[in-house]
CSV table of C-alpha atoms in Angstrom, one decimal:
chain,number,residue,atom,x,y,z
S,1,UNK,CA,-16.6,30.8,4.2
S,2,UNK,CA,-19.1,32.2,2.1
S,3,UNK,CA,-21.6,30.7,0.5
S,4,UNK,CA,-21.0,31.3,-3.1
S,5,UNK,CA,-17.7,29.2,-2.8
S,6,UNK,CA,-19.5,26.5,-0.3
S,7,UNK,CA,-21.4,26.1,-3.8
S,8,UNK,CA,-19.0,26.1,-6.6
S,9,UNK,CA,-17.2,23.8,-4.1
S,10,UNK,CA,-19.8,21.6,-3.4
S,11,UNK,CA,-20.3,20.9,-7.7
S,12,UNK,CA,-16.9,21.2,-8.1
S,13,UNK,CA,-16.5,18.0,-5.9
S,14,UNK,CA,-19.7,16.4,-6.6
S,15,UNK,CA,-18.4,13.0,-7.4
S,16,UNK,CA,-15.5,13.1,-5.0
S,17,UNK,CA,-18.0,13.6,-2.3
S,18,UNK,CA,-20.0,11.1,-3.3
S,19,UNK,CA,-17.5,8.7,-4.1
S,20,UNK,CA,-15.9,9.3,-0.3
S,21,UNK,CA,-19.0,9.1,1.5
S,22,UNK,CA,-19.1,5.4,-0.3
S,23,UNK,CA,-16.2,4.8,1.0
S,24,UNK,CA,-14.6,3.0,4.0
S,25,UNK,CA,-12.8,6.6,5.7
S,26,UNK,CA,-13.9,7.0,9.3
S,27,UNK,CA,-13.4,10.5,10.7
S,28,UNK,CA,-13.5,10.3,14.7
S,29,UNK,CA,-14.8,13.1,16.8
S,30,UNK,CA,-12.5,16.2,16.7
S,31,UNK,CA,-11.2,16.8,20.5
S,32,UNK,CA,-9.6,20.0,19.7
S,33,UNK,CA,-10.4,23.5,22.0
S,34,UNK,CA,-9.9,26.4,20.6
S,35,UNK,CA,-7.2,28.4,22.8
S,36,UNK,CA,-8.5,31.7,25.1
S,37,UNK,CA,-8.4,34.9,23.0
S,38,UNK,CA,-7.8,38.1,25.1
S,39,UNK,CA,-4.8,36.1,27.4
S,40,UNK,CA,-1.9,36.7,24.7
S,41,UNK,CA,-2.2,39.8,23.0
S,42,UNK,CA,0.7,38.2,20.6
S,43,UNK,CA,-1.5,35.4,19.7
S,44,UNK,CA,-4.8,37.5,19.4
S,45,UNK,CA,-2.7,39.6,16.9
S,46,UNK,CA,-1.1,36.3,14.7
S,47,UNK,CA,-4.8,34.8,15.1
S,48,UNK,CA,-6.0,38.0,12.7
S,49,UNK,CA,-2.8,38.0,10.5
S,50,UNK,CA,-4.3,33.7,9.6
S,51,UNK,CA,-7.8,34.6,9.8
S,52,UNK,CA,-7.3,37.6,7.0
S,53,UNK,CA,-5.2,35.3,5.2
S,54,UNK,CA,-7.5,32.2,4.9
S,55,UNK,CA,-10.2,34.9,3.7
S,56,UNK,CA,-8.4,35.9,1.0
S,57,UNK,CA,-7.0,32.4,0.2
S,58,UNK,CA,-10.9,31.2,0.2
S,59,UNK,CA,-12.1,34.1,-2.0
S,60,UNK,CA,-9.4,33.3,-4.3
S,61,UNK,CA,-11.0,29.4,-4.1
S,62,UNK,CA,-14.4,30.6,-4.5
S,63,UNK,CA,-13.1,32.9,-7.8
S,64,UNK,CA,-11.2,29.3,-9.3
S,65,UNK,CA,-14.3,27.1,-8.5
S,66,UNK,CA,-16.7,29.7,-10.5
S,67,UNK,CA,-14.0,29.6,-13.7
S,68,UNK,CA,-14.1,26.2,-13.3
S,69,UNK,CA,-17.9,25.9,-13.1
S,70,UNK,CA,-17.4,27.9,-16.5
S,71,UNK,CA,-15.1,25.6,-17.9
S,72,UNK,CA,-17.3,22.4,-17.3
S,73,UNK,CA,-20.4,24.3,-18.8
S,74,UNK,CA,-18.8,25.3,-22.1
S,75,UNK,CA,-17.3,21.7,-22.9
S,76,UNK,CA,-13.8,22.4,-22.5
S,77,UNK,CA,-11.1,19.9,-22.8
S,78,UNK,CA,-9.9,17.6,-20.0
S,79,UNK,CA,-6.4,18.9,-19.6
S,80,UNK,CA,-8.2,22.6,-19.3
S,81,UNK,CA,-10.3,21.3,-16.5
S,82,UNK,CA,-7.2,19.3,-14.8
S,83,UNK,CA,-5.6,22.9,-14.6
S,84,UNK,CA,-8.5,24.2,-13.4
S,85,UNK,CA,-8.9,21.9,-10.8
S,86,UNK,CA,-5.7,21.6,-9.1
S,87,UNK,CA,-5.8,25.1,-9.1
S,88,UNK,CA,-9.0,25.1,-7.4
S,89,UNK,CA,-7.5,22.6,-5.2
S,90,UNK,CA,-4.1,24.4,-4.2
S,91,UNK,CA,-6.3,27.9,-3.3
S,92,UNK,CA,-8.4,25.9,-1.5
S,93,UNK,CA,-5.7,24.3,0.6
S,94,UNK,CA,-4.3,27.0,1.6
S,95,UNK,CA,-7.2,28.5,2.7
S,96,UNK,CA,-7.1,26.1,5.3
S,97,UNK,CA,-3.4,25.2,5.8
S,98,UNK,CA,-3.0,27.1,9.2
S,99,UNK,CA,-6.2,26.3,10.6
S,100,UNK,CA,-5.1,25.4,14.2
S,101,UNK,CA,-8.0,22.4,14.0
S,102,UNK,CA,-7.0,21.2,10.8
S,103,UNK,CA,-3.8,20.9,12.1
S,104,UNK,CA,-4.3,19.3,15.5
S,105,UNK,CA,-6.8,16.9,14.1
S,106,UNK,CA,-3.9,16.2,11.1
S,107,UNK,CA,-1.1,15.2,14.6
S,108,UNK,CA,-4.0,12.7,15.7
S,109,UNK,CA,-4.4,11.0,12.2
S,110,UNK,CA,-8.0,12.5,12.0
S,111,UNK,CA,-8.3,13.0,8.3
S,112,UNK,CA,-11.7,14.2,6.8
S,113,UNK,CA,-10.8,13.4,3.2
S,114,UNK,CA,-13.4,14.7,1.9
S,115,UNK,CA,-11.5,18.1,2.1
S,116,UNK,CA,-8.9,19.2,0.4
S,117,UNK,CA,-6.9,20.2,3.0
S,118,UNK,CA,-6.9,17.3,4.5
S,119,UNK,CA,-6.2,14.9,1.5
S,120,UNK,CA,-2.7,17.4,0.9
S,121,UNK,CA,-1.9,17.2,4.4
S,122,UNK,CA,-2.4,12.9,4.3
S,123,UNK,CA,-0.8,12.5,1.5
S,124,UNK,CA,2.5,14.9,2.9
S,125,UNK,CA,2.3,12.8,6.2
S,126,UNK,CA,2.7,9.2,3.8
S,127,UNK,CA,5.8,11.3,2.0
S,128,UNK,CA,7.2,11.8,4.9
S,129,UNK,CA,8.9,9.4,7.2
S,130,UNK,CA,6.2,6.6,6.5
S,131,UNK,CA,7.9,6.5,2.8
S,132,UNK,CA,11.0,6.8,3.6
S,133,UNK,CA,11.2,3.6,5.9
S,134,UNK,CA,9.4,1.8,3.6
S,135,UNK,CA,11.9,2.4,0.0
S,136,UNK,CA,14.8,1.9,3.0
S,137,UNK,CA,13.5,-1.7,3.6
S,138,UNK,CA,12.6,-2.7,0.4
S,139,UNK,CA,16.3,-2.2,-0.4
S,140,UNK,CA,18.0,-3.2,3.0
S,141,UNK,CA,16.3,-6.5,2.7
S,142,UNK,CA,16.5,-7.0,-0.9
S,143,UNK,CA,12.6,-7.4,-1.5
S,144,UNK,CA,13.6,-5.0,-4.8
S,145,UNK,CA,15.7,-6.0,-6.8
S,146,UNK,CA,14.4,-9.8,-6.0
S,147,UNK,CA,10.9,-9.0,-7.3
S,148,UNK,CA,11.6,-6.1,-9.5
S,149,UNK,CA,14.2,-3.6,-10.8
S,150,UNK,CA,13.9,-0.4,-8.3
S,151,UNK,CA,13.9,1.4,-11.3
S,152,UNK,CA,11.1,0.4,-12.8
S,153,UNK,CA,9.2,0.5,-9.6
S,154,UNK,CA,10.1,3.8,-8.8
S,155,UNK,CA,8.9,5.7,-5.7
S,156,UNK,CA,5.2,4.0,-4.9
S,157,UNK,CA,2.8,6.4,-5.0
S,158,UNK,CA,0.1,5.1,-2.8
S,159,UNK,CA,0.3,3.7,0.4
S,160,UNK,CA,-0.5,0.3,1.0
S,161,UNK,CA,-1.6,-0.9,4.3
S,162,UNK,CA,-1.3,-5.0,5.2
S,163,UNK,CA,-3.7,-5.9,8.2
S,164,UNK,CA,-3.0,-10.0,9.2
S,165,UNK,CA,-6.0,-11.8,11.4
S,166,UNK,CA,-7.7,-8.8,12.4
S,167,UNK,CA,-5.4,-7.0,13.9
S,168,UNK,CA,-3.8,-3.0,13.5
S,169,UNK,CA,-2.0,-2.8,10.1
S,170,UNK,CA,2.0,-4.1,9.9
S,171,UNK,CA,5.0,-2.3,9.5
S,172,UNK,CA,6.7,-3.0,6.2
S,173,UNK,CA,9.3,-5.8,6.8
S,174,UNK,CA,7.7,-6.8,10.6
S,175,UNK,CA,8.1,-10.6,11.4
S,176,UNK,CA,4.4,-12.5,12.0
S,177,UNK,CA,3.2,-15.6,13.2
S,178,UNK,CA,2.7,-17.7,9.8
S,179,UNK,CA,-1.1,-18.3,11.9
S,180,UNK,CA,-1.9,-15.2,11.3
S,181,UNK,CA,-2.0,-15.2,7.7
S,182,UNK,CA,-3.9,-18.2,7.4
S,183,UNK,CA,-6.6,-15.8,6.2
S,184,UNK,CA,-6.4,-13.6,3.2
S,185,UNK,CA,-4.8,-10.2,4.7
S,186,UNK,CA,-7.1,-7.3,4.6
S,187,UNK,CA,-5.3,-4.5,1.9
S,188,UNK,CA,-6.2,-0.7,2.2
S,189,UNK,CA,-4.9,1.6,-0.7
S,190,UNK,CA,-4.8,5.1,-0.4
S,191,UNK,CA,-4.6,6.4,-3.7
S,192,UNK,CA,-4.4,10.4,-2.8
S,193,UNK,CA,-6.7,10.5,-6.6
S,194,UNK,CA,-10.6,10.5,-6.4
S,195,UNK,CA,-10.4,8.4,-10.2
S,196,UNK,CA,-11.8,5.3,-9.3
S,197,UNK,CA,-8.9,2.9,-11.0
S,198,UNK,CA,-8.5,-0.8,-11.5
S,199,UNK,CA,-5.8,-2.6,-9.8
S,200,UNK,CA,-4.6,-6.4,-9.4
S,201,UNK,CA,-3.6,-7.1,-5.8
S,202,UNK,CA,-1.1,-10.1,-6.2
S,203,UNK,CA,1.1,-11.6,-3.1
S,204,UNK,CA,4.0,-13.4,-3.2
S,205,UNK,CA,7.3,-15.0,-1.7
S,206,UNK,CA,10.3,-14.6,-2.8
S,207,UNK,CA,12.1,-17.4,-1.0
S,208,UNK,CA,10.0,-20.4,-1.7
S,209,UNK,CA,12.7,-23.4,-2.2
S,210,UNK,CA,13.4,-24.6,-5.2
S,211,UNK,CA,15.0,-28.5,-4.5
S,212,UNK,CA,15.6,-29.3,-8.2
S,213,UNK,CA,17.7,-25.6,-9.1
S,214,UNK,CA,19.6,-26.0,-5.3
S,215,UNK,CA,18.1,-22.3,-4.7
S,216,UNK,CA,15.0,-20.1,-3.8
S,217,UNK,CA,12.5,-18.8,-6.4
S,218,UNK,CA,9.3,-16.7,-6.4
S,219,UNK,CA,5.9,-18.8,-5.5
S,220,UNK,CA,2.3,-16.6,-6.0
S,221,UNK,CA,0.3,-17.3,-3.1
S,222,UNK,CA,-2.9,-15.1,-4.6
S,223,UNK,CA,-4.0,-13.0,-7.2
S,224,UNK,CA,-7.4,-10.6,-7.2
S,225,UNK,CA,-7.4,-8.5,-10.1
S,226,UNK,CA,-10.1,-5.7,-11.1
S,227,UNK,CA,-10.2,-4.2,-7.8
S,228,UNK,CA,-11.3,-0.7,-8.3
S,229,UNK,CA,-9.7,1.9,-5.8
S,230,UNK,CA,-9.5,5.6,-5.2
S,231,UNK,CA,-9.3,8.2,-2.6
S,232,UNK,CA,-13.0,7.4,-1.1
S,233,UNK,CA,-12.2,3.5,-1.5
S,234,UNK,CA,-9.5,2.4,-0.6
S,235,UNK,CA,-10.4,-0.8,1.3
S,236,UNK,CA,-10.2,-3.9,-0.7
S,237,UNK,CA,-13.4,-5.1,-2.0
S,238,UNK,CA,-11.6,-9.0,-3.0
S,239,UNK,CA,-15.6,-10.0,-3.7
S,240,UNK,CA,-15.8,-7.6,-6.0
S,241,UNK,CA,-13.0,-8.4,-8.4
S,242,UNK,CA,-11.4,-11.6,-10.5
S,243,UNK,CA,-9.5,-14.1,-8.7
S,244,UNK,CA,-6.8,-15.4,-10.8
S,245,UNK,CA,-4.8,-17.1,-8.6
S,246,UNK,CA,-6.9,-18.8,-5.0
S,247,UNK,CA,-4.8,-17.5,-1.8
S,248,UNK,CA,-2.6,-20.3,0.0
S,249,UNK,CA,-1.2,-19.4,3.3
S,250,UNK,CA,2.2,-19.0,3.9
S,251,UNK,CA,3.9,-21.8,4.8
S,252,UNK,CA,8.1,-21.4,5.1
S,253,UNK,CA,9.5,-24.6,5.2
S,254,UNK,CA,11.5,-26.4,8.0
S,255,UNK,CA,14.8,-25.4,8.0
S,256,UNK,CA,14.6,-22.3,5.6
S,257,UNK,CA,15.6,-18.8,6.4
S,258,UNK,CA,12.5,-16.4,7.2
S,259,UNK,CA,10.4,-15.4,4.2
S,260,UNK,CA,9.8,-12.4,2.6
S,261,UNK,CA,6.1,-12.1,1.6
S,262,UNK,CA,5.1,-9.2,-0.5
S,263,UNK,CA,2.0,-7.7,-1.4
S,264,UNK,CA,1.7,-5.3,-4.1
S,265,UNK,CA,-1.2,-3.3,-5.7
S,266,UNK,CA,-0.5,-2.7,-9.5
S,267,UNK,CA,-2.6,-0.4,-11.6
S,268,UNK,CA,-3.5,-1.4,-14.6
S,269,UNK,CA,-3.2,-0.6,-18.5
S,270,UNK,CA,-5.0,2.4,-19.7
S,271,UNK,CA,-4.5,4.7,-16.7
S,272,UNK,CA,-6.2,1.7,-14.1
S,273,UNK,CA,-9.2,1.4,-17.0
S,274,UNK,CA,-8.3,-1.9,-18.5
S,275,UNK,CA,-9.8,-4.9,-17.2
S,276,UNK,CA,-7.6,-8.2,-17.1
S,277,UNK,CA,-10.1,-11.3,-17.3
S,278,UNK,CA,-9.5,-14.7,-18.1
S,279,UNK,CA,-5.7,-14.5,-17.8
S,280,UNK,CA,-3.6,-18.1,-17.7
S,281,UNK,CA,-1.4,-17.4,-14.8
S,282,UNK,CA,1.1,-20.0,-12.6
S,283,UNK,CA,2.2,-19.8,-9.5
S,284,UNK,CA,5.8,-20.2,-10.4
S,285,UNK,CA,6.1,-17.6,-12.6
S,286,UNK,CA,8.5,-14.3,-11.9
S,287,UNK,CA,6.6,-10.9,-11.0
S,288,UNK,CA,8.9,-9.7,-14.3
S,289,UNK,CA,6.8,-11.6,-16.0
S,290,UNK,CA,3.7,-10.9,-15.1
S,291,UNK,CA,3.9,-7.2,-15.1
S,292,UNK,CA,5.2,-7.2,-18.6
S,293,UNK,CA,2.6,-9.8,-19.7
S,294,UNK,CA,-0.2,-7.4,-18.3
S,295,UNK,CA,1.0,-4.1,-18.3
S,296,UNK,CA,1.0,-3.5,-15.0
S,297,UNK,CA,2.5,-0.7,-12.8
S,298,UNK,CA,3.8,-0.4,-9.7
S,299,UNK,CA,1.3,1.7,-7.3
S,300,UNK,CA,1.9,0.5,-3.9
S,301,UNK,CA,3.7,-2.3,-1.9
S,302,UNK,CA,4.5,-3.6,1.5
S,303,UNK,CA,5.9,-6.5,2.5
S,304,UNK,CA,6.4,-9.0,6.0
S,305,UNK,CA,8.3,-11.7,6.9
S,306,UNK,CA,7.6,-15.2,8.4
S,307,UNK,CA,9.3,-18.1,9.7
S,308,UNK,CA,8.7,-22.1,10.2
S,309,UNK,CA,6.5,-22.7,13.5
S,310,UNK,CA,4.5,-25.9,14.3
S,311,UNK,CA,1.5,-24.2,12.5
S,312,UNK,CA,2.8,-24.3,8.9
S,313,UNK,CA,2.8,-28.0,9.2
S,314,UNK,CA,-0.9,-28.1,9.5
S,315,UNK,CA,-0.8,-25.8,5.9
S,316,UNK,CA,0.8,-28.5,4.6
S,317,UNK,CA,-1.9,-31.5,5.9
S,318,UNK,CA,-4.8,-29.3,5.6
S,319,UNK,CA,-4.2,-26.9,2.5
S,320,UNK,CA,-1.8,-28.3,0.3
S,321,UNK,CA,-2.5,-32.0,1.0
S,322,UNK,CA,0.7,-33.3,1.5
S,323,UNK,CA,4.0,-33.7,3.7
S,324,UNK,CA,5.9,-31.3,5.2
S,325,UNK,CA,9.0,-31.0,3.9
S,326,UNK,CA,12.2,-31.3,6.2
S,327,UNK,CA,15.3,-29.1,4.8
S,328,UNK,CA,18.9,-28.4,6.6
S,329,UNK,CA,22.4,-27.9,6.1
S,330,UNK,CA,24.1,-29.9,3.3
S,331,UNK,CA,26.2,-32.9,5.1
S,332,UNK,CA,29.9,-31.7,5.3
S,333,UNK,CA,31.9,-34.0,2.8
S,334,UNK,CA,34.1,-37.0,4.1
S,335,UNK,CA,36.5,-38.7,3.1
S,336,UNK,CA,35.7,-41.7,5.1
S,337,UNK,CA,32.7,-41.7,3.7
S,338,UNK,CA,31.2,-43.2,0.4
S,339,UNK,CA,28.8,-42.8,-1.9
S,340,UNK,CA,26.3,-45.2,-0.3
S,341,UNK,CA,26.5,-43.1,3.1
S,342,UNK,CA,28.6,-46.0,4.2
S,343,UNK,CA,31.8,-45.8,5.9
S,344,UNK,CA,34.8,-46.7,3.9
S,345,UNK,CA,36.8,-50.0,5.1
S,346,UNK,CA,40.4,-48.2,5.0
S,347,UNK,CA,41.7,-51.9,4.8
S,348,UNK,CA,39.9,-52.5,1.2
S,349,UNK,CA,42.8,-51.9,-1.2
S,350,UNK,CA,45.2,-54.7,0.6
């Protein structure tokens, strides 16, 4: 690539760069080897045909990051230089798109994001299958519309990764031992936009009982708002933000179906520039309410499910302070049976 582009490239990305090498991406060693030339005269032929078109692709980059040099020297506008940059981008991508270790390294889930290429090709993995499962269990298990209208929500436009006592991150919808949430999960959002934006990271359950409606109701187990993400941070940084809500472990009740815990990353007002400080929250209000309240928007969300064990007693000695509640099946009515829980004498009426 010549050097000229390496340069415009290099300013062009400044604070992407710098913001990324901030950040919590690891790269691993590449182990790809380059293929023999002079074996397949086919290959030796195809392997000119990418190498001339990369060349032209990355002269065509190098052209875009100079007018965009340009652009940012004479003051222009921010939706000139948002043109200018995806264009910049796209060239620049495809420059690389058929490189066969940019490809290989892509298969392993070795992503250097501080390269374009590899940002477009991340971001097409997540909108792949990954996406699709997800939006296919939010619905199959009712986690949307229960917590929001799918609607509103839309298609989540980050991916959100739930990692419970240490261990690889969780498919969405995967059953857990309630034990291993007794800790705060560790949240990584990648944003695929090198903005640094506020979110609030807020989890939930959508199936805590409810003994006086007869039914189940949403319960917030914790809410971090402030967090700042973007492509070069996307680990959450809870330290760093406003805690609104302290985090309670789950604890499904004794005799209750599994539970359906969600976490969700929303961005906040003013494009993720708005701070939210201060803000009188409950932990029996509805998600509805508090994304209307707030402005909030939907930017990524996963979700896992967890059922009574011996351990969510000891949330309930040790945490909450109080007894463990016992629920079950409602008795079936009898006839032979009174109001006291007594058994009728059948002689009482002679």
């Amino acid at each position: 690539m010549h050097a000229l582009y390496r340069t415009f490239a290099a300013r062009a990305l400044a604070r992407r760069t710098l913001v990324l090498r901030s950040g919590s991406t690891i790269r691993h060693q590449s182990t790809y080897k380059q293929p023999a030339t002079g074996v397949n005269p086919a290959y030796d032929e195809a392997l000119k045909v990418i190498e001339a078109y990369s060349s032209k692709k990355a002269r065509e980059a190098e052209a875009a990051a100079a007018e965009l040099k340009r652009a940012q020297d004479s003051g222009a506008d921010s939706a000139a230089l948002g043109l200018l940059q995806q264009k910049w981008f796209d060239l620049a991508v495809e420059s690389r798109i058929n490189d066969g270790e940019v490809l290989w390294n892509a298969r392993q889930g070795n992503y250097d994001l501080s390269q374009p290429v590899y940002q477009h090709l991340k971001c097409e993995a997540w909108r792949g299958r990954p996406l699709e499962i997800l939006m296919q269990r939010l619905l199959q298990m009712y986690v949307l519309p229960d917590m929001l209208d799918p609607r509103v929500v839309g298609t989540p436009e980050s991916q959100l990764h739930i990692s419970l006592g240490g261990q690889p991150a969780i498919e969405p919808g995967s059953a857990v031992d309630p034990a291993d949430a007794r800790a705060p999960p560790a949240v990584e959002l990648v944003t695929f936009d090198e903005t640094p934006r506020l979110h609030t990271l807020a989890m939930l359950d959508l199936d805590a009982p409810c003994e006086a409606e007869q039914t189940f109701r949403e319960q917030f187990h914790w809410i971090v708002s402030n967090l700042s993400f973007s492509l070069g941070a996307s680990k959450a940084d809870v330290a760093s933000g406003s805690e609104l809500l302290a985090y309670v472990p789950p604890h499904p009740a004794h005799g209750t179906p599994a539970h359906r815990y969600v976490v969700v990353a929303l961005e906040q007002g003013d494009g993720g520039q708005s701070r939210i400080d201060g803000a009188e929250v409950s932990r029996d209000m509805t998600m509805r309410e508090f994304v209307a309240e707030h402005g909030l928007r939907v930017a990524g969300i996963s979700f896992f499910r967890a059922a009574w064990n011996e351990s969510v007693d000891e949330v309930y000695r040790d945490v909450l302070g109080q007894p463990a509640p016992r629920y079950g099946p409602m008795p079936t009515p009898s006839k032979h049976i009174g109001p006291d829980g007594r058994e009728i004498n059948k002689y009482a009426n002679y």
